[in-house]
């Protein structure tokens, strides 16, 4: 047997010690006996074999005896061994899964994206200049995310994407983790997917190890150990990694001029540091920033994209951290020119908040609106109709749908789905979007009635800036996703004038008469043609923001925005939502003039000879401002404007006003008489009582099913 020789040699080696007769003689006597029970089998799986594994023996009888002597301990170590085996297996499986994750494709274009050339061009322009901090602003569901997905998923860009709708952070620790993981993935993907950039896996490791260090600290001291300085350090790490990225010149196969080292065309000469090598000003230039063009993979432009950015203050409670993060973004863009930053938001007040933090003056603003009428015609013909069963198509009329939903793509597709589900019988007024808009308006009107009534009785003077009307005690409360804590930081800035919020109350501070008045101004009844109301045109009335604030008080106006009745537009949208003709005038014509009826539905195409609406945008702005309602175009209206939140809200306003008109002849009587009459009408709705409780009862009874009967 193999064991024989070593055994004898061991014996020979141990014998001299014994023969020496030292003071350890008793101990020395043991080895000759103990070797019999020794084993070379490691105690635990995973332990290394002993060096003298050859010195073997009695088939592990030592273990056998120890198992017999202590069965409990043995069982315990067996269980532990099994557990660690399972852990190891799970870890291997997870690593395998992780390696298959498609990190680069999580940010993909929206399937079936409907081309919006003007908006795409606006975003491209913003990304083609020197790195900028861009705020993309537009009403909810207008297509901001879809647009950015379309542009940013192109090869020229590499995106760090944070969707705050599904943000994985609620405190500094999780914010740190979320940022760090994204940054790690960013450089990991770069090293894996772009030839020549393998070395950038070290940047990814940098983020990983910094995070692991933080995790250990959090484990030992709790989550409060993470401080703003840790976020700052992380941003610095990102800054230096990006700097390395731009200075890096990848190895070119078969090139005579390069070695495998990091050797940029200016990396050795220029010391690393801010602005030592700015980001190229366009994707094309980005690709040619290295010497041998064509051979080398193009350098992607990093874009730090935060979607639903107005939720940042709700997620990051510390103003100090918020400022640190935003300042770091400014450094990455304006100062070091390392990457682009895009914040997308549907909150008109977000930029007031950025202004308070001294960020706004460094930002570019892009305002996104709905599609133009011409675009919608194409959408209707090429996208919507083909998705409707042929037998049901005749029931769809372009003008009717456009009048209700304007250029809001998502409302068109939702309506089409509901229409098909309803078997081709779904008037617009039974569509869910109309019912929601209609209900919202009525709820606000009836809930504000008590303060309004008081107003009528007290005959107050018209509101001036600074005068604060007492908000309704029972007003239909405005939902705010912000917590009480963040309200302190953010909500008080949700007013353009910095005048503060309405006494910390969620009850809106506008009254019924104010709301009705606003609705009336936004929905001018269309003059009739041959006794018929003109169809097919959506009047795009707006109200200038600041004059209205002077008239009603800033709280009332801001609350209408917060209540999601109005949208606050800081600047004109990329695609103008007004109808224009070649002479740059507002162009309102009966539907029959430019649409062709084809079996009951309009099939008019965008004229290929006329330029797209967005081409005329710049020239037309002046003539558009105010011209519809006879307002001066001398720049008075150049400031922010208020429009109904969506086309369907405007449409619902018209319907609600018709009801009020029937009840109190609202349009044709003197304002003050109308106020009284309206108060009476609203009072009638509440069984002749204006007590708040009754109003609340009515409000709670106004469920969707009630409205559905309308
Ligand atoms: N260009 C487009 N093409 C096709 N569908 C669109 C387009 N823009 C918006 N949509 C539709 O509208 C929905 C909301 O768009 P989204 O980009 O999420 O809006 P936002 O980010 O402005 O809130 C999308 O899910 C999509 O169905
Ligand atoms: Mg979005």
PDB file of N, CA and C in Angstrom, residues 42-119:
ATOM      1  N   UNK A  42      -9.291  16.570   5.033  1.00  0.00           N
ATOM      2  CA  UNK A  42      -9.542  17.864   5.682  1.00  0.00           C
ATOM      3  C   UNK A  42     -10.839  17.802   6.499  1.00  0.00           C
ATOM      4  N   UNK A  43     -10.840  18.574   7.590  1.00  0.00           N
ATOM      5  CA  UNK A  43     -12.001  18.552   8.466  1.00  0.00           C
ATOM      6  C   UNK A  43     -13.266  19.045   7.764  1.00  0.00           C
ATOM      7  N   UNK A  44     -13.103  20.087   6.950  1.00  0.00           N
ATOM      8  CA  UNK A  44     -14.254  20.651   6.226  1.00  0.00           C
ATOM      9  C   UNK A  44     -13.963  20.670   4.754  1.00  0.00           C
ATOM     10  N   UNK A  45     -15.003  20.560   4.018  1.00  0.00           N
ATOM     11  CA  UNK A  45     -14.852  20.704   2.576  1.00  0.00           C
ATOM     12  C   UNK A  45     -14.345  22.116   2.267  1.00  0.00           C
ATOM     13  N   UNK A  46     -13.417  22.166   1.402  1.00  0.00           N
ATOM     14  CA  UNK A  46     -12.868  23.484   1.072  1.00  0.00           C
ATOM     15  C   UNK A  46     -11.566  23.764   1.778  1.00  0.00           C
ATOM     16  N   UNK A  47     -11.283  23.032   2.857  1.00  0.00           N
ATOM     17  CA  UNK A  47      -9.999  23.236   3.539  1.00  0.00           C
ATOM     18  C   UNK A  47      -8.890  22.591   2.706  1.00  0.00           C
ATOM     19  N   UNK A  48      -7.699  23.211   2.721  1.00  0.00           N
ATOM     20  CA  UNK A  48      -6.619  22.628   1.907  1.00  0.00           C
ATOM     21  C   UNK A  48      -6.132  21.295   2.506  1.00  0.00           C
ATOM     22  N   UNK A  49      -5.613  20.496   1.640  1.00  0.00           N
ATOM     23  CA  UNK A  49      -5.024  19.237   2.123  1.00  0.00           C
ATOM     24  C   UNK A  49      -3.755  19.552   2.900  1.00  0.00           C
ATOM     25  N   UNK A  50      -3.472  18.822   3.931  1.00  0.00           N
ATOM     26  CA  UNK A  50      -2.221  19.076   4.657  1.00  0.00           C
ATOM     27  C   UNK A  50      -1.023  18.791   3.770  1.00  0.00           C
ATOM     28  N   UNK A  51       0.085  19.466   4.097  1.00  0.00           N
ATOM     29  CA  UNK A  51       1.281  19.298   3.254  1.00  0.00           C
ATOM     30  C   UNK A  51       1.778  17.859   3.293  1.00  0.00           C
ATOM     31  N   UNK A  52       1.625  17.271   4.465  1.00  0.00           N
ATOM     32  CA  UNK A  52       2.145  15.910   4.604  1.00  0.00           C
ATOM     33  C   UNK A  52       1.051  14.879   4.365  1.00  0.00           C
ATOM     34  N   UNK A  53       0.301  15.147   3.299  1.00  0.00           N
ATOM     35  CA  UNK A  53      -0.832  14.286   3.027  1.00  0.00           C
ATOM     36  C   UNK A  53      -0.409  12.839   2.788  1.00  0.00           C
ATOM     37  N   UNK A  54       0.835  12.698   2.378  1.00  0.00           N
ATOM     38  CA  UNK A  54       1.318  11.348   2.095  1.00  0.00           C
ATOM     39  C   UNK A  54       1.465  10.509   3.367  1.00  0.00           C
ATOM     40  N   UNK A  55       1.606  11.234   4.466  1.00  0.00           N
ATOM     41  CA  UNK A  55       1.831  10.473   5.704  1.00  0.00           C
ATOM     42  C   UNK A  55       0.506   9.905   6.174  1.00  0.00           C
ATOM     43  N   UNK A  56       0.129   8.785   5.565  1.00  0.00           N
ATOM     44  CA  UNK A  56      -1.210   8.272   5.843  1.00  0.00           C
ATOM     45  C   UNK A  56      -1.147   6.900   6.399  1.00  0.00           C
ATOM     46  N   UNK A  57      -1.923   6.341   6.759  1.00  0.00           N
ATOM     47  CA  UNK A  57      -2.406   5.721   7.936  1.00  0.00           C
ATOM     48  C   UNK A  57      -3.654   4.936   8.062  1.00  0.00           C
ATOM     49  N   UNK A  58      -4.378   5.036   8.988  1.00  0.00           N
ATOM     50  CA  UNK A  58      -5.442   4.156   9.401  1.00  0.00           C
ATOM     51  C   UNK A  58      -6.824   4.566   8.914  1.00  0.00           C
ATOM     52  N   UNK A  59      -6.936   5.092   7.766  1.00  0.00           N
ATOM     53  CA  UNK A  59      -8.201   5.426   7.116  1.00  0.00           C
ATOM     54  C   UNK A  59      -9.105   6.326   7.959  1.00  0.00           C
ATOM     55  N   UNK A  60      -8.510   7.352   8.554  1.00  0.00           N
ATOM     56  CA  UNK A  60      -9.334   8.362   9.230  1.00  0.00           C
ATOM     57  C   UNK A  60     -10.031   7.843  10.459  1.00  0.00           C
ATOM     58  N   UNK A  61      -9.398   6.949  11.114  1.00  0.00           N
ATOM     59  CA  UNK A  61     -10.059   6.414  12.303  1.00  0.00           C
ATOM     60  C   UNK A  61     -10.210   7.485  13.390  1.00  0.00           C
ATOM     61  N   UNK A  62      -9.301   8.507  13.293  1.00  0.00           N
ATOM     62  CA  UNK A  62      -9.409   9.631  14.236  1.00  0.00           C
ATOM     63  C   UNK A  62     -10.765  10.300  14.117  1.00  0.00           C
ATOM     64  N   UNK A  63     -11.204  10.578  12.841  1.00  0.00           N
ATOM     65  CA  UNK A  63     -12.498  11.209  12.636  1.00  0.00           C
ATOM     66  C   UNK A  63     -13.626  10.315  13.135  1.00  0.00           C
ATOM     67  N   UNK A  64     -13.478   9.043  12.813  1.00  0.00           N
ATOM     68  CA  UNK A  64     -14.531   8.111  13.203  1.00  0.00           C
ATOM     69  C   UNK A  64     -14.725   8.170  14.718  1.00  0.00           C
ATOM     70  N   UNK A  65     -13.588   8.170  15.413  1.00  0.00           N
ATOM     71  CA  UNK A  65     -13.687   8.193  16.872  1.00  0.00           C
ATOM     72  C   UNK A  65     -14.282   9.507  17.372  1.00  0.00           C
ATOM     73  N   UNK A  66     -13.822  10.617  16.713  1.00  0.00           N
ATOM     74  CA  UNK A  66     -14.345  11.901  17.198  1.00  0.00           C
ATOM     75  C   UNK A  66     -15.828  12.050  16.887  1.00  0.00           C
ATOM     76  N   UNK A  67     -16.283  11.459  15.787  1.00  0.00           N
ATOM     77  CA  UNK A  67     -17.717  11.485  15.471  1.00  0.00           C
ATOM     78  C   UNK A  67     -18.475  10.715  16.543  1.00  0.00           C
ATOM     79  N   UNK A  68     -17.920   9.569  16.883  1.00  0.00           N
ATOM     80  CA  UNK A  68     -18.596   8.750  17.886  1.00  0.00           C
ATOM     81  C   UNK A  68     -18.618   9.448  19.252  1.00  0.00           C
ATOM     82  N   UNK A  69     -17.521  10.147  19.522  1.00  0.00           N
ATOM     83  CA  UNK A  69     -17.427  10.790  20.826  1.00  0.00           C
ATOM     84  C   UNK A  69     -18.332  12.025  20.917  1.00  0.00           C
ATOM     85  N   UNK A  70     -18.537  12.735  19.789  1.00  0.00           N
ATOM     86  CA  UNK A  70     -19.304  13.974  19.857  1.00  0.00           C
ATOM     87  C   UNK A  70     -20.271  14.086  18.681  1.00  0.00           C
ATOM     88  N   UNK A  71     -21.325  13.292  18.696  1.00  0.00           N
ATOM     89  CA  UNK A  71     -22.224  13.258  17.530  1.00  0.00           C
ATOM     90  C   UNK A  71     -22.928  14.605  17.286  1.00  0.00           C
ATOM     91  N   UNK A  72     -23.231  15.331  18.348  1.00  0.00           N
ATOM     92  CA  UNK A  72     -23.940  16.619  18.212  1.00  0.00           C
ATOM     93  C   UNK A  72     -23.130  17.609  17.389  1.00  0.00           C
ATOM     94  N   UNK A  73     -21.862  17.714  17.745  1.00  0.00           N
ATOM     95  CA  UNK A  73     -20.955  18.642  17.055  1.00  0.00           C
ATOM     96  C   UNK A  73     -20.832  18.274  15.578  1.00  0.00           C
ATOM     97  N   UNK A  74     -20.756  16.975  15.356  1.00  0.00           N
ATOM     98  CA  UNK A  74     -20.598  16.503  13.977  1.00  0.00           C
ATOM     99  C   UNK A  74     -21.816  16.868  13.138  1.00  0.00           C
ATOM    100  N   UNK A  75     -22.981  16.665  13.742  1.00  0.00           N
ATOM    101  CA  UNK A  75     -24.214  16.980  13.033  1.00  0.00           C
ATOM    102  C   UNK A  75     -24.266  18.459  12.680  1.00  0.00           C
ATOM    103  N   UNK A  76     -23.812  19.283  13.649  1.00  0.00           N
ATOM    104  CA  UNK A  76     -23.822  20.715  13.455  1.00  0.00           C
ATOM    105  C   UNK A  76     -22.917  21.110  12.284  1.00  0.00           C
ATOM    106  N   UNK A  77     -21.722  20.526  12.281  1.00  0.00           N
ATOM    107  CA  UNK A  77     -20.799  20.924  11.213  1.00  0.00           C
ATOM    108  C   UNK A  77     -21.258  20.396   9.863  1.00  0.00           C
ATOM    109  N   UNK A  78     -21.973  19.256   9.887  1.00  0.00           N
ATOM    110  CA  UNK A  78     -22.515  18.753   8.622  1.00  0.00           C
ATOM    111  C   UNK A  78     -23.597  19.711   8.078  1.00  0.00           C
ATOM    112  N   UNK A  79     -24.460  20.193   8.989  1.00  0.00           N
ATOM    113  CA  UNK A  79     -25.506  21.134   8.578  1.00  0.00           C
ATOM    114  C   UNK A  79     -24.885  22.407   8.020  1.00  0.00           C
ATOM    115  N   UNK A  80     -23.844  22.869   8.720  1.00  0.00           N
ATOM    116  CA  UNK A  80     -23.166  24.084   8.251  1.00  0.00           C
ATOM    117  C   UNK A  80     -22.582  23.888   6.862  1.00  0.00           C
ATOM    118  N   UNK A  81     -21.989  22.696   6.700  1.00  0.00           N
ATOM    119  CA  UNK A  81     -21.363  22.410   5.408  1.00  0.00           C
ATOM    120  C   UNK A  81     -22.405  22.411   4.304  1.00  0.00           C
ATOM    121  N   UNK A  82     -23.581  21.832   4.617  1.00  0.00           N
ATOM    122  CA  UNK A  82     -24.618  21.768   3.602  1.00  0.00           C
ATOM    123  C   UNK A  82     -25.123  23.178   3.263  1.00  0.00           C
ATOM    124  N   UNK A  83     -25.218  23.989   4.303  1.00  0.00           N
ATOM    125  CA  UNK A  83     -25.707  25.352   4.098  1.00  0.00           C
ATOM    126  C   UNK A  83     -24.736  26.152   3.214  1.00  0.00           C
ATOM    127  N   UNK A  84     -23.438  26.011   3.546  1.00  0.00           N
ATOM    128  CA  UNK A  84     -22.486  26.785   2.744  1.00  0.00           C
ATOM    129  C   UNK A  84     -22.404  26.268   1.320  1.00  0.00           C
ATOM    130  N   UNK A  85     -22.683  24.976   1.175  1.00  0.00           N
ATOM    131  CA  UNK A  85     -22.723  24.428  -0.185  1.00  0.00           C
ATOM    132  C   UNK A  85     -23.884  25.042  -0.963  1.00  0.00           C
ATOM    133  N   UNK A  86     -25.039  25.128  -0.285  1.00  0.00           N
ATOM    134  CA  UNK A  86     -26.210  25.726  -0.944  1.00  0.00           C
ATOM    135  C   UNK A  86     -25.952  27.195  -1.288  1.00  0.00           C
ATOM    136  N   UNK A  87     -25.319  27.903  -0.336  1.00  0.00           N
ATOM    137  CA  UNK A  87     -24.986  29.315  -0.585  1.00  0.00           C
ATOM    138  C   UNK A  87     -24.108  29.464  -1.812  1.00  0.00           C
ATOM    139  N   UNK A  88     -23.110  28.592  -1.856  1.00  0.00           N
ATOM    140  CA  UNK A  88     -22.166  28.676  -2.979  1.00  0.00           C
ATOM    141  C   UNK A  88     -22.874  28.412  -4.286  1.00  0.00           C
ATOM    142  N   UNK A  89     -23.767  27.405  -4.266  1.00  0.00           N
ATOM    143  CA  UNK A  89     -24.513  27.079  -5.491  1.00  0.00           C
ATOM    144  C   UNK A  89     -25.362  28.265  -5.932  1.00  0.00           C
ATOM    145  N   UNK A  90     -26.047  28.894  -4.944  1.00  0.00           N
ATOM    146  CA  UNK A  90     -26.915  30.016  -5.274  1.00  0.00           C
ATOM    147  C   UNK A  90     -26.095  31.174  -5.860  1.00  0.00           C
ATOM    148  N   UNK A  91     -24.943  31.392  -5.232  1.00  0.00           N
ATOM    149  CA  UNK A  91     -24.090  32.494  -5.694  1.00  0.00           C
ATOM    150  C   UNK A  91     -23.627  32.277  -7.130  1.00  0.00           C
ATOM    151  N   UNK A  92     -23.278  31.027  -7.414  1.00  0.00           N
ATOM    152  CA  UNK A  92     -22.826  30.709  -8.782  1.00  0.00           C
ATOM    153  C   UNK A  92     -23.964  30.967  -9.763  1.00  0.00           C
ATOM    154  N   UNK A  93     -25.167  30.542  -9.358  1.00  0.00           N
ATOM    155  CA  UNK A  93     -26.334  30.723 -10.235  1.00  0.00           C
ATOM    156  C   UNK A  93     -26.604  32.208 -10.459  1.00  0.00           C
ATOM    157  N   UNK A  94     -26.534  32.979  -9.371  1.00  0.00           N
ATOM    158  CA  UNK A  94     -26.808  34.410  -9.491  1.00  0.00           C
ATOM    159  C   UNK A  94     -25.772  35.099 -10.377  1.00  0.00           C
ATOM    160  N   UNK A  95     -24.518  34.721 -10.174  1.00  0.00           N
ATOM    161  CA  UNK A  95     -23.459  35.328 -10.995  1.00  0.00           C
ATOM    162  C   UNK A  95     -23.692  35.028 -12.462  1.00  0.00           C
ATOM    163  N   UNK A  96     -24.124  33.775 -12.711  1.00  0.00           N
ATOM    164  CA  UNK A  96     -24.376  33.381 -14.090  1.00  0.00           C
ATOM    165  C   UNK A  96     -25.528  34.212 -14.670  1.00  0.00           C
ATOM    166  N   UNK A  97     -26.565  34.387 -13.866  1.00  0.00           N
ATOM    167  CA  UNK A  97     -27.709  35.180 -14.333  1.00  0.00           C
ATOM    168  C   UNK A  97     -27.308  36.628 -14.577  1.00  0.00           C
ATOM    169  N   UNK A  98     -26.519  37.161 -13.613  1.00  0.00           N
ATOM    170  CA  UNK A  98     -26.109  38.565 -13.725  1.00  0.00           C
ATOM    171  C   UNK A  98     -25.308  38.810 -14.996  1.00  0.00           C
ATOM    172  N   UNK A  99     -24.470  37.812 -15.300  1.00  0.00           N
ATOM    173  CA  UNK A  99     -23.619  37.999 -16.473  1.00  0.00           C
ATOM    174  C   UNK A  99     -24.450  38.017 -17.748  1.00  0.00           C
ATOM    175  N   UNK A 100     -25.687  37.466 -17.646  1.00  0.00           N
ATOM    176  CA  UNK A 100     -26.523  37.447 -18.852  1.00  0.00           C
ATOM    177  C   UNK A 100     -27.445  38.654 -18.937  1.00  0.00           C
ATOM    178  N   UNK A 101     -27.438  39.493 -17.900  1.00  0.00           N
ATOM    179  CA  UNK A 101     -28.320  40.671 -17.915  1.00  0.00           C
ATOM    180  C   UNK A 101     -27.937  41.591 -19.060  1.00  0.00           C
ATOM    181  N   UNK A 102     -28.959  42.112 -19.738  1.00  0.00           N
ATOM    182  CA  UNK A 102     -28.660  42.984 -20.875  1.00  0.00           C
ATOM    183  C   UNK A 102     -28.648  44.419 -20.402  1.00  0.00           C
ATOM    184  N   UNK A 103     -27.571  44.782 -19.786  1.00  0.00           N
ATOM    185  CA  UNK A 103     -27.504  46.102 -19.176  1.00  0.00           C
ATOM    186  C   UNK A 103     -27.690  47.249 -20.164  1.00  0.00           C
ATOM    187  N   UNK A 104     -27.194  47.071 -21.369  1.00  0.00           N
ATOM    188  CA  UNK A 104     -27.248  48.191 -22.307  1.00  0.00           C
ATOM    189  C   UNK A 104     -28.639  48.370 -22.902  1.00  0.00           C
ATOM    190  N   UNK A 105     -29.431  47.330 -22.870  1.00  0.00           N
ATOM    191  CA  UNK A 105     -30.704  47.423 -23.582  1.00  0.00           C
ATOM    192  C   UNK A 105     -31.877  47.735 -22.679  1.00  0.00           C
ATOM    193  N   UNK A 106     -31.597  48.025 -21.430  1.00  0.00           N
ATOM    194  CA  UNK A 106     -32.703  48.375 -20.554  1.00  0.00           C
ATOM    195  C   UNK A 106     -33.291  49.718 -20.987  1.00  0.00           C
ATOM    196  N   UNK A 107     -32.500  50.495 -21.687  1.00  0.00           N
ATOM    197  CA  UNK A 107     -32.964  51.789 -22.160  1.00  0.00           C
ATOM    198  C   UNK A 107     -33.169  51.689 -23.667  1.00  0.00           C
ATOM    199  N   UNK A 108     -34.339  51.225 -24.057  1.00  0.00           N
ATOM    200  CA  UNK A 108     -34.591  50.964 -25.467  1.00  0.00           C
ATOM    201  C   UNK A 108     -35.658  51.913 -25.987  1.00  0.00           C
ATOM    202  N   UNK A 109     -35.719  52.084 -27.314  1.00  0.00           N
ATOM    203  CA  UNK A 109     -36.759  52.966 -27.859  1.00  0.00           C
ATOM    204  C   UNK A 109     -38.147  52.381 -27.602  1.00  0.00           C
ATOM    205  N   UNK A 110     -39.143  53.262 -27.541  1.00  0.00           N
ATOM    206  CA  UNK A 110     -40.524  52.819 -27.361  1.00  0.00           C
ATOM    207  C   UNK A 110     -40.953  52.083 -28.631  1.00  0.00           C
ATOM    208  N   UNK A 111     -41.433  50.848 -28.496  1.00  0.00           N
ATOM    209  CA  UNK A 111     -41.876  50.147 -29.713  1.00  0.00           C
ATOM    210  C   UNK A 111     -43.007  50.931 -30.360  1.00  0.00           C
ATOM    211  N   UNK A 112     -42.930  51.120 -31.665  1.00  0.00           N
ATOM    212  CA  UNK A 112     -43.974  51.849 -32.387  1.00  0.00           C
ATOM    213  C   UNK A 112     -43.942  53.345 -32.133  1.00  0.00           C
ATOM    214  N   UNK A 113     -42.759  53.875 -31.870  1.00  0.00           N
ATOM    215  CA  UNK A 113     -42.640  55.327 -31.639  1.00  0.00           C
ATOM    216  C   UNK A 113     -43.122  56.071 -32.883  1.00  0.00           C
ATOM    217  N   UNK A 114     -44.017  57.009 -32.679  1.00  0.00           N
ATOM    218  CA  UNK A 114     -44.530  57.806 -33.785  1.00  0.00           C
ATOM    219  C   UNK A 114     -43.592  59.003 -33.976  1.00  0.00           C
ATOM    220  N   UNK A 115     -43.097  59.133 -35.195  1.00  0.00           N
ATOM    221  CA  UNK A 115     -42.053  60.136 -35.438  1.00  0.00           C
ATOM    222  C   UNK A 115     -42.494  61.547 -35.037  1.00  0.00           C
ATOM    223  N   UNK A 116     -41.636  62.197 -34.270  1.00  0.00           N
ATOM    224  CA  UNK A 116     -41.881  63.602 -33.911  1.00  0.00           C
ATOM    225  C   UNK A 116     -40.604  64.373 -34.242  1.00  0.00           C
ATOM    226  N   UNK A 117     -40.433  64.690 -35.530  1.00  0.00           N
ATOM    227  CA  UNK A 117     -39.147  65.243 -35.989  1.00  0.00           C
ATOM    228  C   UNK A 117     -38.726  66.514 -35.267  1.00  0.00           C
ATOM    229  N   UNK A 118     -39.673  67.385 -34.988  1.00  0.00           N
ATOM    230  CA  UNK A 118     -39.292  68.661 -34.355  1.00  0.00           C
ATOM    231  C   UNK A 118     -38.741  68.416 -32.960  1.00  0.00           C
ATOM    232  N   UNK A 119     -39.407  67.553 -32.213  1.00  0.00           N
ATOM    233  CA  UNK A 119     -38.980  67.291 -30.834  1.00  0.00           C
ATOM    234  C   UNK A 119     -37.652  66.528 -30.813  1.00  0.00           C
TER     235      UNK A 119
END
